[in-house]
Structures are given as structure tokens and as C-alpha cells.
Amino acid sequence: MQITDAPLEAEAPLAVTLVVGSNRHGRFGPVVADWLLDRMRDRDDLLPEVVDVADADLPTTFAPTSEAMAARSSVTPKLAAADAFVVLTPEYNHSYPAGLKNLIDWHFTEWQAKPVALASYGGVSGGLRAVEHLRQVFAELHAVTLRDTVSFHNAGASFDEGRLKDPSGPEAAAKVMLDQLVWWGRGLREAREKRPYGR
């Protein structure tokens, strides 16, 4: 057997959907989302896409009306095509927003056997209580949440005109989180290609 030092063929970049989880008036989410997108776009191993809860007019009744199906058609393909997710959530009353839960609940197979990185922002807690609640939800949907997160405590005071005042900590946390997302995303993508999940 001949041993060579030829490099392994580069793996295709991961399709990653960033879910912006707030639709509140005056929300801060787009500031953090833009920062995350910049980190994702700086990498050759990620191809980011965005689903914004504020743009998804999904009813809470789950009635399959024509309006609901039209709203779903703008969201579902982006989730289905994703190899992995980054879910960005604020913390409202010690948990995540209703609009985010509604978007999650309108889907099922789209989340299955895929990794979910969780990023958050808020006051003193930085949204981490919302993150812990989301872990339970995604476990029920057969998704894999990553241990490491990016969280912004007192988020409004951390940014100045969309730029972080002190980026060192968040930059390091984002690299760890996205590195883990690539590892899990590649492994689970390969597993799904070889063996459809749940069959």
C-alpha cells in the first residue's frame, strides 16, 4: 500500500441558516445578527442564509390556510436546505420570544439530525436562560445543540453604531462556536447522506 501526503479533497461549505428570533418593535436583534453574519461570511467553510422571524407572518393557529402556506414558503426552503443553524434569541421574561417558538413549531423534519448553535443577547443574563429553554425544544425536534454559545450581556451598551466596543471576548467565543458547528455539521451531513435519519 502506497502512502502519500496528498491533501484530502476539500469538503463543500456548510449551508447555515441564521434564524433571527425577535419580531418586537424596536428590537436589537438585527445589530447582533449583522455582527454574527460578518463572522460567518469571513469563513470559507460556511455559506450563510437568513430567516428573520419578523418577516415570517406565520399564524399561531397552525391552520394550513393559503396565507399561512405562502408565509411558510418563504421560510421552509431555507430551513430544509440548511446543514446547520445559528439561532439568535433575546430573552423576554426569562425565556425566548413567542414568534421564535411559532416559527420553530411550524417545522419538524427541517431541524432533524442537524446541529443548532445558540446565540443570545439581553440584560444581566445575556439571554442565557432563553438559550437553556431552547435546548429542550430542539432536543424534542431531534436536533443537536452545541455546548458553546455567544452571549451579549447588557447588549445595548456593548455596541456603538453597530460595532462592538470590545470585540475580543465575543470574537473568540464566536470562533469556538462556529468551529464546533462546522465539525457537527459536516459529520451529521455525511451521516444523513449515508443513512436517512429515523428510517
mmCIF file of C-alpha atoms in Angstrom:
data_model
loop_
_atom_site.group_PDB
_atom_site.id
_atom_site.type_symbol
_atom_site.label_atom_id
_atom_site.label_comp_id
_atom_site.label_asym_id
_atom_site.label_seq_id
_atom_site.Cartn_x
_atom_site.Cartn_y
_atom_site.Cartn_z
ATOM 1 C CA MET A 1 0.000 0.000 0.000
ATOM 2 C CA GLN A 2 1.408 3.354 -1.062
ATOM 3 C CA ILE A 3 1.210 6.201 1.435
ATOM 4 C CA THR A 4 1.080 9.720 0.051
ATOM 5 C CA ASP A 5 0.966 13.158 1.577
ATOM 6 C CA ALA A 6 -1.669 14.363 -0.877
ATOM 7 C CA PRO A 7 -4.194 16.658 0.830
ATOM 8 C CA LEU A 8 -7.707 15.422 1.324
ATOM 9 C CA GLU A 9 -10.289 16.833 -1.044
ATOM 10 C CA ALA A 10 -11.794 19.959 0.467
ATOM 11 C CA GLU A 11 -15.281 19.494 1.848
ATOM 12 C CA ALA A 12 -18.121 21.571 0.489
ATOM 13 C CA PRO A 13 -19.013 24.551 2.686
ATOM 14 C CA LEU A 14 -21.902 24.117 5.093
ATOM 15 C CA ALA A 15 -25.201 25.787 4.314
ATOM 16 C CA VAL A 16 -26.021 27.556 7.569
ATOM 17 C CA THR A 17 -29.278 29.362 8.263
ATOM 18 C CA LEU A 18 -29.169 32.166 10.810
ATOM 19 C CA VAL A 19 -32.571 32.480 12.482
ATOM 20 C CA VAL A 20 -33.179 35.969 13.860
ATOM 21 C CA GLY A 21 -35.587 35.266 16.702
ATOM 22 C CA SER A 22 -37.251 38.573 17.600
ATOM 23 C CA ASN A 23 -40.058 40.464 15.893
ATOM 24 C CA ARG A 24 -40.598 43.073 18.596
ATOM 25 C CA HIS A 25 -40.928 46.746 17.776
ATOM 26 C CA GLY A 26 -37.591 48.464 18.377
ATOM 27 C CA ARG A 27 -35.743 45.145 18.550
ATOM 28 C CA PHE A 28 -31.966 44.993 18.911
ATOM 29 C CA GLY A 29 -31.640 41.657 17.107
ATOM 30 C CA PRO A 30 -30.561 42.967 13.686
ATOM 31 C CA VAL A 31 -27.475 44.597 15.230
ATOM 32 C CA VAL A 32 -26.305 41.302 16.712
ATOM 33 C CA ALA A 33 -27.389 39.374 13.601
ATOM 34 C CA ASP A 34 -25.272 41.596 11.352
ATOM 35 C CA TRP A 35 -22.282 41.047 13.620
ATOM 36 C CA LEU A 36 -22.797 37.271 13.507
ATOM 37 C CA LEU A 37 -23.220 37.311 9.732
ATOM 38 C CA ASP A 38 -19.915 39.120 9.349
ATOM 39 C CA ARG A 39 -18.211 36.380 11.376
ATOM 40 C CA MET A 40 -19.877 33.690 9.256
ATOM 41 C CA ARG A 41 -19.085 35.374 5.935
ATOM 42 C CA ASP A 42 -15.412 35.654 6.921
ATOM 43 C CA ARG A 43 -15.166 31.860 6.784
ATOM 44 C CA ASP A 44 -14.685 29.699 3.679
ATOM 45 C CA ASP A 45 -16.435 26.732 5.299
ATOM 46 C CA LEU A 46 -19.836 28.425 5.795
ATOM 47 C CA LEU A 47 -22.494 29.653 3.367
ATOM 48 C CA PRO A 48 -24.925 31.731 5.445
ATOM 49 C CA GLU A 49 -28.617 32.337 4.781
ATOM 50 C CA VAL A 50 -31.051 34.313 6.961
ATOM 51 C CA VAL A 51 -34.555 33.614 8.225
ATOM 52 C CA ASP A 52 -35.976 36.552 10.165
ATOM 53 C CA VAL A 53 -38.984 35.918 12.408
ATOM 54 C CA ALA A 54 -40.105 39.485 11.697
ATOM 55 C CA ASP A 55 -40.516 38.624 8.006
ATOM 56 C CA ALA A 56 -42.339 35.331 8.595
ATOM 57 C CA ASP A 57 -46.044 36.040 9.014
ATOM 58 C CA LEU A 58 -46.922 32.615 10.385
ATOM 59 C CA PRO A 59 -50.210 32.368 12.324
ATOM 60 C CA THR A 60 -50.315 30.761 15.748
ATOM 61 C CA THR A 61 -53.337 28.620 14.868
ATOM 62 C CA PHE A 62 -51.338 26.268 12.594
ATOM 63 C CA ALA A 63 -54.298 26.282 10.219
ATOM 64 C CA PRO A 64 -52.993 25.473 6.712
ATOM 65 C CA THR A 65 -54.617 28.481 5.073
ATOM 66 C CA SER A 66 -53.355 29.823 1.760
ATOM 67 C CA GLU A 67 -51.856 32.802 3.616
ATOM 68 C CA ALA A 68 -50.058 30.509 6.050
ATOM 69 C CA MET A 69 -48.711 28.323 3.261
ATOM 70 C CA ALA A 70 -47.481 31.397 1.396
ATOM 71 C CA ALA A 71 -45.693 32.618 4.522
ATOM 72 C CA ARG A 72 -44.251 29.163 5.087
ATOM 73 C CA SER A 73 -42.942 29.004 1.515
ATOM 74 C CA SER A 74 -40.601 31.911 2.222
ATOM 75 C CA VAL A 75 -39.141 30.188 5.295
ATOM 76 C CA THR A 76 -39.292 26.417 4.941
ATOM 77 C CA PRO A 77 -36.927 26.024 1.944
ATOM 78 C CA LYS A 78 -34.200 27.940 3.778
ATOM 79 C CA LEU A 79 -34.541 25.652 6.790
ATOM 80 C CA ALA A 80 -34.780 22.475 4.731
ATOM 81 C CA ALA A 81 -31.669 23.323 2.700
ATOM 82 C CA ALA A 82 -29.571 24.086 5.770
ATOM 83 C CA ASP A 83 -26.883 21.728 7.011
ATOM 84 C CA ALA A 84 -26.811 23.623 10.310
ATOM 85 C CA PHE A 85 -28.366 26.553 12.151
ATOM 86 C CA VAL A 86 -27.427 29.516 14.268
ATOM 87 C CA VAL A 87 -30.444 30.638 16.299
ATOM 88 C CA LEU A 88 -30.225 34.145 17.725
ATOM 89 C CA THR A 89 -32.579 34.886 20.598
ATOM 90 C CA PRO A 90 -33.215 37.711 23.041
ATOM 91 C CA GLU A 91 -34.544 36.986 26.497
ATOM 92 C CA TYR A 92 -38.070 38.125 27.316
ATOM 93 C CA ASN A 93 -39.355 37.339 30.813
ATOM 94 C CA HIS A 94 -36.689 34.669 31.395
ATOM 95 C CA SER A 95 -37.319 32.873 28.094
ATOM 96 C CA TYR A 96 -37.318 33.216 24.305
ATOM 97 C CA PRO A 97 -39.900 35.080 22.192
ATOM 98 C CA ALA A 98 -43.241 33.655 21.108
ATOM 99 C CA GLY A 99 -42.520 34.451 17.459
ATOM 100 C CA LEU A 100 -39.421 32.257 17.524
ATOM 101 C CA LYS A 101 -41.300 29.360 19.110
ATOM 102 C CA ASN A 102 -44.035 29.704 16.499
ATOM 103 C CA LEU A 103 -41.540 29.531 13.636
ATOM 104 C CA ILE A 104 -39.864 26.500 15.204
ATOM 105 C CA ASP A 105 -43.191 24.736 15.749
ATOM 106 C CA TRP A 106 -44.297 25.192 12.136
ATOM 107 C CA HIS A 107 -41.440 22.832 11.177
ATOM 108 C CA PHE A 108 -40.215 19.421 12.206
ATOM 109 C CA THR A 109 -38.142 17.405 9.735
ATOM 110 C CA GLU A 110 -36.237 20.527 8.737
ATOM 111 C CA TRP A 111 -34.484 20.506 12.140
ATOM 112 C CA GLN A 112 -33.852 16.773 12.433
ATOM 113 C CA ALA A 113 -30.304 15.444 12.753
ATOM 114 C CA LYS A 114 -28.782 18.893 12.278
ATOM 115 C CA PRO A 115 -26.668 20.983 14.671
ATOM 116 C CA VAL A 116 -28.004 24.179 16.219
ATOM 117 C CA ALA A 117 -25.695 26.853 17.605
ATOM 118 C CA LEU A 118 -27.379 29.239 20.018
ATOM 119 C CA ALA A 119 -26.513 32.922 20.323
ATOM 120 C CA SER A 120 -28.251 35.325 22.659
ATOM 121 C CA TYR A 121 -28.451 38.854 23.959
ATOM 122 C CA GLY A 122 -30.139 40.588 26.844
ATOM 123 C CA GLY A 123 -29.515 42.338 30.136
ATOM 124 C CA VAL A 124 -27.548 40.917 33.032
ATOM 125 C CA SER A 125 -28.123 37.291 31.993
ATOM 126 C CA GLY A 126 -27.200 37.864 28.350
ATOM 127 C CA GLY A 127 -30.135 35.767 27.205
ATOM 128 C CA LEU A 128 -28.707 32.530 28.593
ATOM 129 C CA ARG A 129 -31.982 31.497 30.249
ATOM 130 C CA ALA A 130 -33.652 31.675 26.848
ATOM 131 C CA VAL A 131 -30.860 29.518 25.434
ATOM 132 C CA GLU A 132 -31.385 26.813 28.056
ATOM 133 C CA HIS A 133 -35.110 26.677 27.260
ATOM 134 C CA LEU A 134 -34.374 26.362 23.552
ATOM 135 C CA ARG A 135 -32.119 23.373 24.194
ATOM 136 C CA GLN A 136 -35.135 21.419 25.445
ATOM 137 C CA VAL A 137 -37.197 22.388 22.428
ATOM 138 C CA PHE A 138 -34.549 21.378 19.904
ATOM 139 C CA ALA A 139 -33.896 18.089 21.703
ATOM 140 C CA GLU A 140 -37.553 17.228 21.142
ATOM 141 C CA LEU A 141 -37.086 18.017 17.444
ATOM 142 C CA HIS A 142 -34.115 15.618 17.185
ATOM 143 C CA ALA A 143 -31.619 18.426 16.639
ATOM 144 C CA VAL A 144 -28.215 18.665 18.318
ATOM 145 C CA THR A 145 -27.490 21.880 20.218
ATOM 146 C CA LEU A 146 -23.887 22.912 20.714
ATOM 147 C CA ARG A 147 -22.492 23.420 24.172
ATOM 148 C CA ASP A 148 -20.674 26.686 23.492
ATOM 149 C CA THR A 149 -22.633 29.857 22.812
ATOM 150 C CA VAL A 150 -22.130 33.533 22.105
ATOM 151 C CA SER A 151 -23.983 35.785 24.533
ATOM 152 C CA PHE A 152 -24.122 39.541 24.909
ATOM 153 C CA HIS A 153 -24.755 40.830 28.420
ATOM 154 C CA ASN A 154 -26.149 44.361 28.532
ATOM 155 C CA ALA A 155 -26.138 44.171 24.768
ATOM 156 C CA GLY A 156 -27.279 47.715 24.094
ATOM 157 C CA ALA A 157 -24.250 49.119 25.891
ATOM 158 C CA SER A 158 -21.856 46.688 24.182
ATOM 159 C CA PHE A 159 -22.340 48.107 20.678
ATOM 160 C CA ASP A 160 -21.746 51.580 19.325
ATOM 161 C CA GLU A 161 -23.337 52.265 15.926
ATOM 162 C CA GLY A 162 -23.387 48.537 15.160
ATOM 163 C CA ARG A 163 -19.786 47.887 16.190
ATOM 164 C CA LEU A 164 -18.659 46.121 19.342
ATOM 165 C CA LYS A 165 -16.790 48.341 21.760
ATOM 166 C CA ASP A 166 -14.656 45.413 22.942
ATOM 167 C CA PRO A 167 -14.774 42.604 20.364
ATOM 168 C CA SER A 168 -12.089 40.347 21.848
ATOM 169 C CA GLY A 169 -14.319 38.135 24.007
ATOM 170 C CA PRO A 170 -17.219 37.779 21.548
ATOM 171 C CA GLU A 171 -14.830 37.200 18.627
ATOM 172 C CA ALA A 172 -13.150 34.338 20.478
ATOM 173 C CA ALA A 173 -16.499 32.851 21.549
ATOM 174 C CA ALA A 174 -17.862 33.067 18.011
ATOM 175 C CA LYS A 175 -14.837 31.251 16.604
ATOM 176 C CA VAL A 176 -15.225 28.391 19.079
ATOM 177 C CA MET A 177 -18.966 28.137 18.409
ATOM 178 C CA LEU A 178 -18.624 28.218 14.629
ATOM 179 C CA ASP A 179 -15.726 25.739 14.671
ATOM 180 C CA GLN A 180 -17.959 23.345 16.606
ATOM 181 C CA LEU A 181 -20.825 23.998 14.201
ATOM 182 C CA VAL A 182 -18.623 23.040 11.249
ATOM 183 C CA TRP A 183 -17.483 19.827 12.975
ATOM 184 C CA TRP A 184 -21.001 18.734 13.843
ATOM 185 C CA GLY A 185 -22.446 19.998 10.574
ATOM 186 C CA ARG A 186 -20.018 18.008 8.441
ATOM 187 C CA GLY A 187 -20.414 14.864 10.494
ATOM 188 C CA LEU A 188 -24.210 14.953 10.527
ATOM 189 C CA ARG A 189 -24.412 15.887 6.841
ATOM 190 C CA GLU A 190 -22.328 12.852 5.979
ATOM 191 C CA ALA A 191 -24.476 10.657 8.240
ATOM 192 C CA ARG A 192 -27.723 11.887 6.643
ATOM 193 C CA GLU A 193 -26.327 11.242 3.172
ATOM 194 C CA LYS A 194 -25.392 7.663 4.057
ATOM 195 C CA ARG A 195 -28.479 6.819 6.086
ATOM 196 C CA PRO A 196 -31.703 8.864 6.187
ATOM 197 C CA TYR A 197 -32.488 9.790 9.754
ATOM 198 C CA GLY A 198 -35.152 7.768 11.541
ATOM 199 C CA ARG A 199 -35.508 5.125 8.854
#
